[in-house]
PDB file of C-alpha atoms in Angstrom:
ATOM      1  CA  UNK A1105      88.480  -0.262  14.485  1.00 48.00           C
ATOM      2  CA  UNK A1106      86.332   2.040  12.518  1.00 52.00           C
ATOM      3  CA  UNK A1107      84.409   4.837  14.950  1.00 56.00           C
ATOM      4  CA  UNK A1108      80.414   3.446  15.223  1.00 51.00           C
ATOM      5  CA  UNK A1109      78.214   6.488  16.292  1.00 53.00           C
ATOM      6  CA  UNK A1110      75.723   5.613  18.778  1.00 52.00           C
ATOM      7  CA  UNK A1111      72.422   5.260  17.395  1.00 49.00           C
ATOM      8  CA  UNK A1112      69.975   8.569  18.057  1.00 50.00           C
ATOM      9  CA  UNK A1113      66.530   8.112  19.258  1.00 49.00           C
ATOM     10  CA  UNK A1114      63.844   9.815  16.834  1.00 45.00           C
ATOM     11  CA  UNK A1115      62.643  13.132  17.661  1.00 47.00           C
ATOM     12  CA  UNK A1116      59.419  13.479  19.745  1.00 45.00           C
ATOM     13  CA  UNK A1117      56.912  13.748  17.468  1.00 44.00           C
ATOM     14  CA  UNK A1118      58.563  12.348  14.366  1.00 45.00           C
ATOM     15  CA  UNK A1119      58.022   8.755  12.526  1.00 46.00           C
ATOM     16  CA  UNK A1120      60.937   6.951  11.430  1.00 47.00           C
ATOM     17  CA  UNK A1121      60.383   6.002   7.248  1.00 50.00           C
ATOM     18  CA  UNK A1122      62.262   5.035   4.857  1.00 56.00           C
ATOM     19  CA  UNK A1123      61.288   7.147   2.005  1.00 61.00           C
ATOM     20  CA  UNK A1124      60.843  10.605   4.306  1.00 64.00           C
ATOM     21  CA  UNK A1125      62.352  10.249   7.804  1.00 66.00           C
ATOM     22  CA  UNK A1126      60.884  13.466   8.867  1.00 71.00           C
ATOM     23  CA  UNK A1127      57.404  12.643   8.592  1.00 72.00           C
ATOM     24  CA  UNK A1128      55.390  13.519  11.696  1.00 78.00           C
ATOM     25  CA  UNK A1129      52.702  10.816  13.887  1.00 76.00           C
ATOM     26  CA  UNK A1130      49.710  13.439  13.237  1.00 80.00           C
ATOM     27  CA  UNK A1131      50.827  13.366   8.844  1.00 81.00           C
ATOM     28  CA  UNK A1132      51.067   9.736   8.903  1.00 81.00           C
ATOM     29  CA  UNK A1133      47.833   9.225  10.537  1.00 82.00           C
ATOM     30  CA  UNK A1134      46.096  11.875   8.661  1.00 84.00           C
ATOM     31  CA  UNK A1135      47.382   9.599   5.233  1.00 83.00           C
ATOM     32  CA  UNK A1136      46.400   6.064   6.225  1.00 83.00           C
ATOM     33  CA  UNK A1137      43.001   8.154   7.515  1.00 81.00           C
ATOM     34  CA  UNK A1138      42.946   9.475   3.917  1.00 81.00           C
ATOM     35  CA  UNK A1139      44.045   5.962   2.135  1.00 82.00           C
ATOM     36  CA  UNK A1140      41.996   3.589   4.016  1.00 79.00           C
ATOM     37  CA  UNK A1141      38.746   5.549   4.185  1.00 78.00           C
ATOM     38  CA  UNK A1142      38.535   5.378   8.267  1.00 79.00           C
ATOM     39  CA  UNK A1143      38.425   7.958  10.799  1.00 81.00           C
ATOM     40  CA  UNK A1144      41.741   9.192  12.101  1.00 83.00           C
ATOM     41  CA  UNK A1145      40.578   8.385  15.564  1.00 83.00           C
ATOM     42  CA  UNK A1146      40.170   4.804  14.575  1.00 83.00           C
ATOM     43  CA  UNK A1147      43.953   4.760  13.252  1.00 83.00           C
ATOM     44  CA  UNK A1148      45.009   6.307  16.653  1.00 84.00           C
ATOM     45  CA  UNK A1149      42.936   3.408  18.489  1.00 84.00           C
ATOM     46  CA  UNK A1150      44.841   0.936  16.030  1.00 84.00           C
ATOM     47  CA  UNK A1151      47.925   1.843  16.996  1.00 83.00           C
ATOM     48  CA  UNK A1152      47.476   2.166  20.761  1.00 84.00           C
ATOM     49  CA  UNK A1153      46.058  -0.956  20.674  1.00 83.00           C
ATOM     50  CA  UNK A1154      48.909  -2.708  19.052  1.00 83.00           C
ATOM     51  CA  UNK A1155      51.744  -0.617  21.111  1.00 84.00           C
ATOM     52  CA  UNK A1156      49.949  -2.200  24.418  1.00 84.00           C
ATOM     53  CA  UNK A1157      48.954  -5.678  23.400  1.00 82.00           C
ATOM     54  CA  UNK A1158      50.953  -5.569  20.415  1.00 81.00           C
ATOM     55  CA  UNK A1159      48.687  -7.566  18.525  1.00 82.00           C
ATOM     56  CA  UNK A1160      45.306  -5.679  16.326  1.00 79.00           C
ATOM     57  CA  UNK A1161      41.656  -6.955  16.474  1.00 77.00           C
ATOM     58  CA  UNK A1162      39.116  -6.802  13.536  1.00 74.00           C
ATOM     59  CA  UNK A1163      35.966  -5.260  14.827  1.00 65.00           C
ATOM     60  CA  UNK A1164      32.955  -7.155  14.532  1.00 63.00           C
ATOM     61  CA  UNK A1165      30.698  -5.897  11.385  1.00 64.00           C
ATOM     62  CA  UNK A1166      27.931  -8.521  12.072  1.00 66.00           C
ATOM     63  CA  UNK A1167      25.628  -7.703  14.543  1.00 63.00           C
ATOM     64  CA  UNK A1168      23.322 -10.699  15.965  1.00 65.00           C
ATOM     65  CA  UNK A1169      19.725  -9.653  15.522  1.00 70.00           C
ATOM     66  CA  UNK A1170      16.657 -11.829  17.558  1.00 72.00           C
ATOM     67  CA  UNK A1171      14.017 -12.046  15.938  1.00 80.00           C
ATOM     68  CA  UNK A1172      10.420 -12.849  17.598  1.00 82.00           C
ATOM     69  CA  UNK A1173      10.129 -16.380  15.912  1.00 83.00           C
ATOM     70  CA  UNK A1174      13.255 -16.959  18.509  1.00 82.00           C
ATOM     71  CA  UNK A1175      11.750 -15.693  21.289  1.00 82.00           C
ATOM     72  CA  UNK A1176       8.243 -16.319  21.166  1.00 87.00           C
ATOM     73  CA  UNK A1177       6.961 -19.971  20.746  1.00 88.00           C
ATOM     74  CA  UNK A1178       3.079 -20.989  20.070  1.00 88.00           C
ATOM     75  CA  UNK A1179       1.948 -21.101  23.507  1.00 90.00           C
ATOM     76  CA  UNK A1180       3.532 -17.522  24.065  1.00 90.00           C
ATOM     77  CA  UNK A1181       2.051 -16.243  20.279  1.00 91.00           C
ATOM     78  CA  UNK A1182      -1.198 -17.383  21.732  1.00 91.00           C
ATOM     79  CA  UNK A1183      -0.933 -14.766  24.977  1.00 91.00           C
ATOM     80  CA  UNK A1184      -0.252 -12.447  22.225  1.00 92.00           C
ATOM     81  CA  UNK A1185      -3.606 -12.831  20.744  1.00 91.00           C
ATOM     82  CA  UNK A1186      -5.372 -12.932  23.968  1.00 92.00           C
ATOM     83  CA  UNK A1187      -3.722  -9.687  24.556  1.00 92.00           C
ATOM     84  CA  UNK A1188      -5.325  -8.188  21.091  1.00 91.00           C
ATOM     85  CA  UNK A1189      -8.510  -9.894  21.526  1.00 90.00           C
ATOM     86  CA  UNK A1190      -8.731  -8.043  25.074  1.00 89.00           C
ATOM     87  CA  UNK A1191      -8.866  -4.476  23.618  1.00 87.00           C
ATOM     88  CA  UNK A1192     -11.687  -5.927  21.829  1.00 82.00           C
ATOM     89  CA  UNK A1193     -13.819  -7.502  24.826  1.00 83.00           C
ATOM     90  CA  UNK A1194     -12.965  -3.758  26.257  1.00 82.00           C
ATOM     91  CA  UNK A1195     -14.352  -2.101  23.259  1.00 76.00           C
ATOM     92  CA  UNK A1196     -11.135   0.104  22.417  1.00 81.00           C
ATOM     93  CA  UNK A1197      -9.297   0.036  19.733  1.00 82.00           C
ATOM     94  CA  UNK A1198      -6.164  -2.104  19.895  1.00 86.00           C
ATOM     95  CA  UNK A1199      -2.993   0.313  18.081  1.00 88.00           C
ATOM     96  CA  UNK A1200       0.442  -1.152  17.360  1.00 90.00           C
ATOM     97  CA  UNK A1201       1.457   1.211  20.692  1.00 91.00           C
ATOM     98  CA  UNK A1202      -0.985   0.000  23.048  1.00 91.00           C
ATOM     99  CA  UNK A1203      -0.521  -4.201  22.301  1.00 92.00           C
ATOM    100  CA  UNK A1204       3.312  -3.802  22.331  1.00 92.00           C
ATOM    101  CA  UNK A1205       2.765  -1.652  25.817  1.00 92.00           C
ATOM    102  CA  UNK A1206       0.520  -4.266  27.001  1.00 92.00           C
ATOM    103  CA  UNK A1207       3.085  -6.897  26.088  1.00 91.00           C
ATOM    104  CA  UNK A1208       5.797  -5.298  27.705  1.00 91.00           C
ATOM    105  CA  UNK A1209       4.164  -5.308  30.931  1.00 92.00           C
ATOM    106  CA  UNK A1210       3.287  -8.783  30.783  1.00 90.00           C
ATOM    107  CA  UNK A1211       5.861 -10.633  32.655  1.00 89.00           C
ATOM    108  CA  UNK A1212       5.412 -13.480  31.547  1.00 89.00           C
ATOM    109  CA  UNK A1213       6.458 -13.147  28.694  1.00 88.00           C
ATOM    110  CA  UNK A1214      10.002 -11.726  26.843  1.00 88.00           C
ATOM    111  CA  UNK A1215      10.328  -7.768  25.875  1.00 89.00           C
ATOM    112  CA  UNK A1216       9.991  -7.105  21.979  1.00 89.00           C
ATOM    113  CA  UNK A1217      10.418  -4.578  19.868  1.00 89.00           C
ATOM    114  CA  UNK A1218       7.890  -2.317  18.119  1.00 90.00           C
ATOM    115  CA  UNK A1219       9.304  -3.768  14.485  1.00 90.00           C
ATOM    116  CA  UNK A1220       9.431  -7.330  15.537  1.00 90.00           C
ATOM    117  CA  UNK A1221       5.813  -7.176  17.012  1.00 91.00           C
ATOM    118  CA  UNK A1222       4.799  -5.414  14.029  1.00 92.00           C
ATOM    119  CA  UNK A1223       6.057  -8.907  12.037  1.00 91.00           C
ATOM    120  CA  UNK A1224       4.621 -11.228  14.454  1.00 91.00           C
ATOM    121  CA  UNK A1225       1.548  -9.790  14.363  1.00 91.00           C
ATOM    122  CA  UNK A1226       1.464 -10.215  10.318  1.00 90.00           C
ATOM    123  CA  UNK A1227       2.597 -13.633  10.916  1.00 91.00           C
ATOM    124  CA  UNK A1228      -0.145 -14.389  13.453  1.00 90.00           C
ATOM    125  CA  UNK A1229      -2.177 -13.567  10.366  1.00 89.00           C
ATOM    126  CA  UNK A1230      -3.594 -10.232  11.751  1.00 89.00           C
ATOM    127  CA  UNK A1231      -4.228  -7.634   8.867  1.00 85.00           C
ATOM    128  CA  UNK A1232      -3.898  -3.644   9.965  1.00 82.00           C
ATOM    129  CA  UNK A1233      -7.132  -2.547   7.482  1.00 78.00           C
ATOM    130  CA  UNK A1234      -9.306   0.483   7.272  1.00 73.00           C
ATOM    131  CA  UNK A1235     -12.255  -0.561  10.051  1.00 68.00           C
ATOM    132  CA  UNK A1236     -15.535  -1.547   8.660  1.00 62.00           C
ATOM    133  CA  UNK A1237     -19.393  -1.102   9.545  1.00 59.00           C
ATOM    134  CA  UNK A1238     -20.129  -4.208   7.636  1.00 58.00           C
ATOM    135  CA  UNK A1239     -18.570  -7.759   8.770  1.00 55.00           C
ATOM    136  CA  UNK A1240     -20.465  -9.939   6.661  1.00 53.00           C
ATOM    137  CA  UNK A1241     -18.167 -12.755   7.462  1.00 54.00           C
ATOM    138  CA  UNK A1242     -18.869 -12.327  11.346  1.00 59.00           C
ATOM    139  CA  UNK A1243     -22.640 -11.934  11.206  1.00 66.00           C
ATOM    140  CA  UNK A1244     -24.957 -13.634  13.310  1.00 74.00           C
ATOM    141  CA  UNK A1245     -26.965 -16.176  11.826  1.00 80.00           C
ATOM    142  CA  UNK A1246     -30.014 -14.187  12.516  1.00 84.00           C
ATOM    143  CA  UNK A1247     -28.630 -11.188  10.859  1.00 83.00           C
ATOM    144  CA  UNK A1248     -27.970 -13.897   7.653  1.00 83.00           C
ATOM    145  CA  UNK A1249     -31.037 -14.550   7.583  1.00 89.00           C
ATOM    146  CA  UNK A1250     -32.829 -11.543   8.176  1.00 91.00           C
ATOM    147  CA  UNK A1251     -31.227 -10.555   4.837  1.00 90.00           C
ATOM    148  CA  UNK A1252     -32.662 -13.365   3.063  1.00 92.00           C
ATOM    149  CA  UNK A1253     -35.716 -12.784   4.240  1.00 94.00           C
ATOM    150  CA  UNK A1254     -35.449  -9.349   2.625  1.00 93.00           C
ATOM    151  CA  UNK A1255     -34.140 -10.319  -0.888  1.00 94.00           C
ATOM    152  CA  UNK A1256     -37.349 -12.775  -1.155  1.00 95.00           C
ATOM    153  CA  UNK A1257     -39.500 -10.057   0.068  1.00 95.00           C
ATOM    154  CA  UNK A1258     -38.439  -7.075  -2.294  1.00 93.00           C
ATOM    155  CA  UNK A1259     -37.900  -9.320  -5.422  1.00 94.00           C
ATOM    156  CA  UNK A1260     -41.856 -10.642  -4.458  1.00 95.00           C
ATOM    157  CA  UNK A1261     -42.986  -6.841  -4.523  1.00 94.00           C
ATOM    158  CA  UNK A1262     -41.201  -5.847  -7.669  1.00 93.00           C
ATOM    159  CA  UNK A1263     -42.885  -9.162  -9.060  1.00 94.00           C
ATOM    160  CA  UNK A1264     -46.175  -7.580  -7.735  1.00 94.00           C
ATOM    161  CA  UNK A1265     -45.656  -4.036  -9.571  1.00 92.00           C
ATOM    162  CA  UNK A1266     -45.813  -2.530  -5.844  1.00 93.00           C
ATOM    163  CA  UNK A1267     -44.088   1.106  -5.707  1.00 92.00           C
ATOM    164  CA  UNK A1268     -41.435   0.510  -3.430  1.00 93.00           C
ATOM    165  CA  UNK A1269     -39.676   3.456  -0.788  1.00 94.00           C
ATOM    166  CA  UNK A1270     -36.462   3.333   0.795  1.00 92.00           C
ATOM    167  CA  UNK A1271     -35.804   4.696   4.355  1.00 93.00           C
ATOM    168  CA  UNK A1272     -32.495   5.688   5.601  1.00 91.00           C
ATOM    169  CA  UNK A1273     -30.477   7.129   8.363  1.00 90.00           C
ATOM    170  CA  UNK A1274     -27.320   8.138   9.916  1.00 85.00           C
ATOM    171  CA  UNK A1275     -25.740  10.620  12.091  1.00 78.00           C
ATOM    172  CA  UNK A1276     -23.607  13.816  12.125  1.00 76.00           C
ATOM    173  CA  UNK A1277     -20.394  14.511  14.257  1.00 67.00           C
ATOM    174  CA  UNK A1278     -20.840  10.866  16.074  1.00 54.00           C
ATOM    175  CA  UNK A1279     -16.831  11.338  17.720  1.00 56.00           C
ATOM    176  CA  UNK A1280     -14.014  10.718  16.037  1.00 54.00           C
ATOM    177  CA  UNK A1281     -12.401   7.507  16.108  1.00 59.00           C
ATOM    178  CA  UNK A1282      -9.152   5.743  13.885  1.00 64.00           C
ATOM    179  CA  UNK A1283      -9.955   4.748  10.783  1.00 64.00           C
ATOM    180  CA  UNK A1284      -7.371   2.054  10.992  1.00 73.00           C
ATOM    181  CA  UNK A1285      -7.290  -1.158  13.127  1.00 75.00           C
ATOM    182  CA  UNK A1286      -5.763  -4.921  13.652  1.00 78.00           C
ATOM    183  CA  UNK A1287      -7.928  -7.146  12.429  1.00 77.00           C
ATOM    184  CA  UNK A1288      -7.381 -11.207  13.145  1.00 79.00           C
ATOM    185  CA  UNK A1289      -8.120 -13.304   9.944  1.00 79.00           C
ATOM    186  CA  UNK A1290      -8.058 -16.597  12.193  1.00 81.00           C
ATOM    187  CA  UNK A1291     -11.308 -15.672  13.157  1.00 77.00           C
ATOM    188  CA  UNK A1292     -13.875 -17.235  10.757  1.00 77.00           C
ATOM    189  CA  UNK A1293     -17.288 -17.243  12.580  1.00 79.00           C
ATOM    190  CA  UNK A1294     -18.905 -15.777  15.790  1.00 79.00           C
ATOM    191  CA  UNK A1295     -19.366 -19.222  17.017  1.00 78.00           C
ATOM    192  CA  UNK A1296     -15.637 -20.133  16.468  1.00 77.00           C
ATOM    193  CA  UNK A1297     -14.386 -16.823  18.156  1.00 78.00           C
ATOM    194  CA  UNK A1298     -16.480 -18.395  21.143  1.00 78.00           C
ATOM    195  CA  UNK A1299     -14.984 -21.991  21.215  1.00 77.00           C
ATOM    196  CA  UNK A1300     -11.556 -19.809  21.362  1.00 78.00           C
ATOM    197  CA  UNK A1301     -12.686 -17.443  23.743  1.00 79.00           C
ATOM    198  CA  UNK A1302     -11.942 -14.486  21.524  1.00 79.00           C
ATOM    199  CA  UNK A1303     -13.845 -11.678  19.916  1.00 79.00           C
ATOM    200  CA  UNK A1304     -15.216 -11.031  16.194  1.00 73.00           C
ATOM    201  CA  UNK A1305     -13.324  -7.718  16.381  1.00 69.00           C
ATOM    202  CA  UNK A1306     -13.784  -4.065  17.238  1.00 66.00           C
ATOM    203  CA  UNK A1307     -16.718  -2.621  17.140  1.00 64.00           C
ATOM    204  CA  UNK A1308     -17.361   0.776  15.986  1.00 61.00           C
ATOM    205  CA  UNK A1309     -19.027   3.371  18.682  1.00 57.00           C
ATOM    206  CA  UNK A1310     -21.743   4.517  18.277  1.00 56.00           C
ATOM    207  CA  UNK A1311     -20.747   8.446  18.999  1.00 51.00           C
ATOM    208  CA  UNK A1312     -19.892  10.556  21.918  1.00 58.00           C
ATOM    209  CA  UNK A1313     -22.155  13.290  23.215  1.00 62.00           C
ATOM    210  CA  UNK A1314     -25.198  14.593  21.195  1.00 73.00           C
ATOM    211  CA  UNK A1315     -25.628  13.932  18.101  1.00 77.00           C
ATOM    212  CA  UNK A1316     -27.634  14.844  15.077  1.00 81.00           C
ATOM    213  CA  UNK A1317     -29.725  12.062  13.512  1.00 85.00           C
ATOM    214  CA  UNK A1318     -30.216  12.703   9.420  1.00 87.00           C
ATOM    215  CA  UNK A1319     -33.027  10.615   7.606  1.00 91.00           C
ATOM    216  CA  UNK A1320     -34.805  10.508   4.562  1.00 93.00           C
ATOM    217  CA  UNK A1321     -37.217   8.449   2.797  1.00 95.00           C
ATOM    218  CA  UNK A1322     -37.718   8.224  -1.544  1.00 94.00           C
ATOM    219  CA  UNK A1323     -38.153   6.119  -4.313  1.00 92.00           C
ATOM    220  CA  UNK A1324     -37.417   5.285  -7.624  1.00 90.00           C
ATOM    221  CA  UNK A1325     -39.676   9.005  -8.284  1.00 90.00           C
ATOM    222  CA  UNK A1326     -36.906  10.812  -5.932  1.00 92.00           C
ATOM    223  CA  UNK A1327     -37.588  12.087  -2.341  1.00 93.00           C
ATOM    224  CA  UNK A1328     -40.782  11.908  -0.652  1.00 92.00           C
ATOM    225  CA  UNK A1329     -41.610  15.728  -0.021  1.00 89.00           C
ATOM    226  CA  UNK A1330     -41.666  17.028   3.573  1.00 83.00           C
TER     227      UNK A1330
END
């Protein structure tokens, strides 16, 4: 019978291949790092993995992302509002911050995230807009017609030849306040914001602390002297 050496166990450290025997763990692992475009710590989690259950996983690239339209129904989008509305009824000024703080809090209903109330609140059909003195759309119907009133009037004087003045006001270093605010298109009218029991919107202050008041009166000749 032909001699048949025992078979030697591979040096510590080493990696049995075909093509170079003497090829160390750390060299392979730096090459597949190199070949596959992975982290060498990765390939050292592959392989432990496989040596104990001797099997490999694929990790999971797809990540499962809520979004508010899962979470938050009609009745609950509704709270949501109220929760705007009351910054409103408070007279402050209702930021992205303090509703999604405010929500939070609420217990009733589920934690969200500053993104996903940020969508919501688009699809609620609130508008974040540069605030405005002016709300024609909200006015009272006294206001409305107070401005009729006023068109009739000054297009009877003109008719008349009557030399007409203008008188004007406003104020200096009033407070500052954001120029920016949510705004809820739902609303229509200052009677439907009622029925709802909601508000027309913020309302501009009218200043902190003293203030200076700056007025002047002219007409079509320039400014009245004095």
């Amino acid at each position: 019978m032909a001699n048949v050496s025992p078979s030697k166990k591979n040096p510590m450290g080493k990696m049995k291949l075909r093509k170079n025997p003497d090829v160390t763990v750390s060299d392979a692992r730096i090459y597949i790092s190199k070949l596959l475009g992975i982290g060498q710590r990765t390939v050292s989690n592959i392989i432990s993995e496989y040596n104990s259950k001797k099997t490999v996983t694929s990790p999971s690239k797809n990540r499962t992302r809520t979004t508010f339209k899962e979470n938050f129904d009609e009745i609950q989008m509704n709270a949501v509002r109220l929760h705007v509305h009351s910054f409103w009824f408070n007279k402050t000024i209702p930021t992205l911050d303090k509703i999604l703080t405010t929500i939070n809090n609420d217990k009733t209903l589920l934690n969200i995230s500053r993104t996903n109330l940020y969508r919501m609140l688009k699809f609620m059909d609130f508008v974040y807009t540069k605030r405005s003195r002016n709300s024609p759309l909200v006015e009272k119907n006294e206001i409305i017609l107070w401005r009729r009133r006023y068109l009739a009037d000054i297009r009877k004087y003109r008719e008349e030849g009557r030399h007409i003045y203008y008188l004007d006001e406003t104020w200096v270093n009033a407070g500052d306040c954001t120029s920016k605010t949510w705004v809820d298109k739902t609303i229509k009218s200052p009677h439907d914001a009622f029925l709802q029991g909601l508000t027309t919107g913020s309302q501009n202050p009218s200043g902190k602390g003293k203030r200076l008041i700056v007025l002047h009166i002219g007409s079509e000749d320039g400014f009245v002297p004095g």
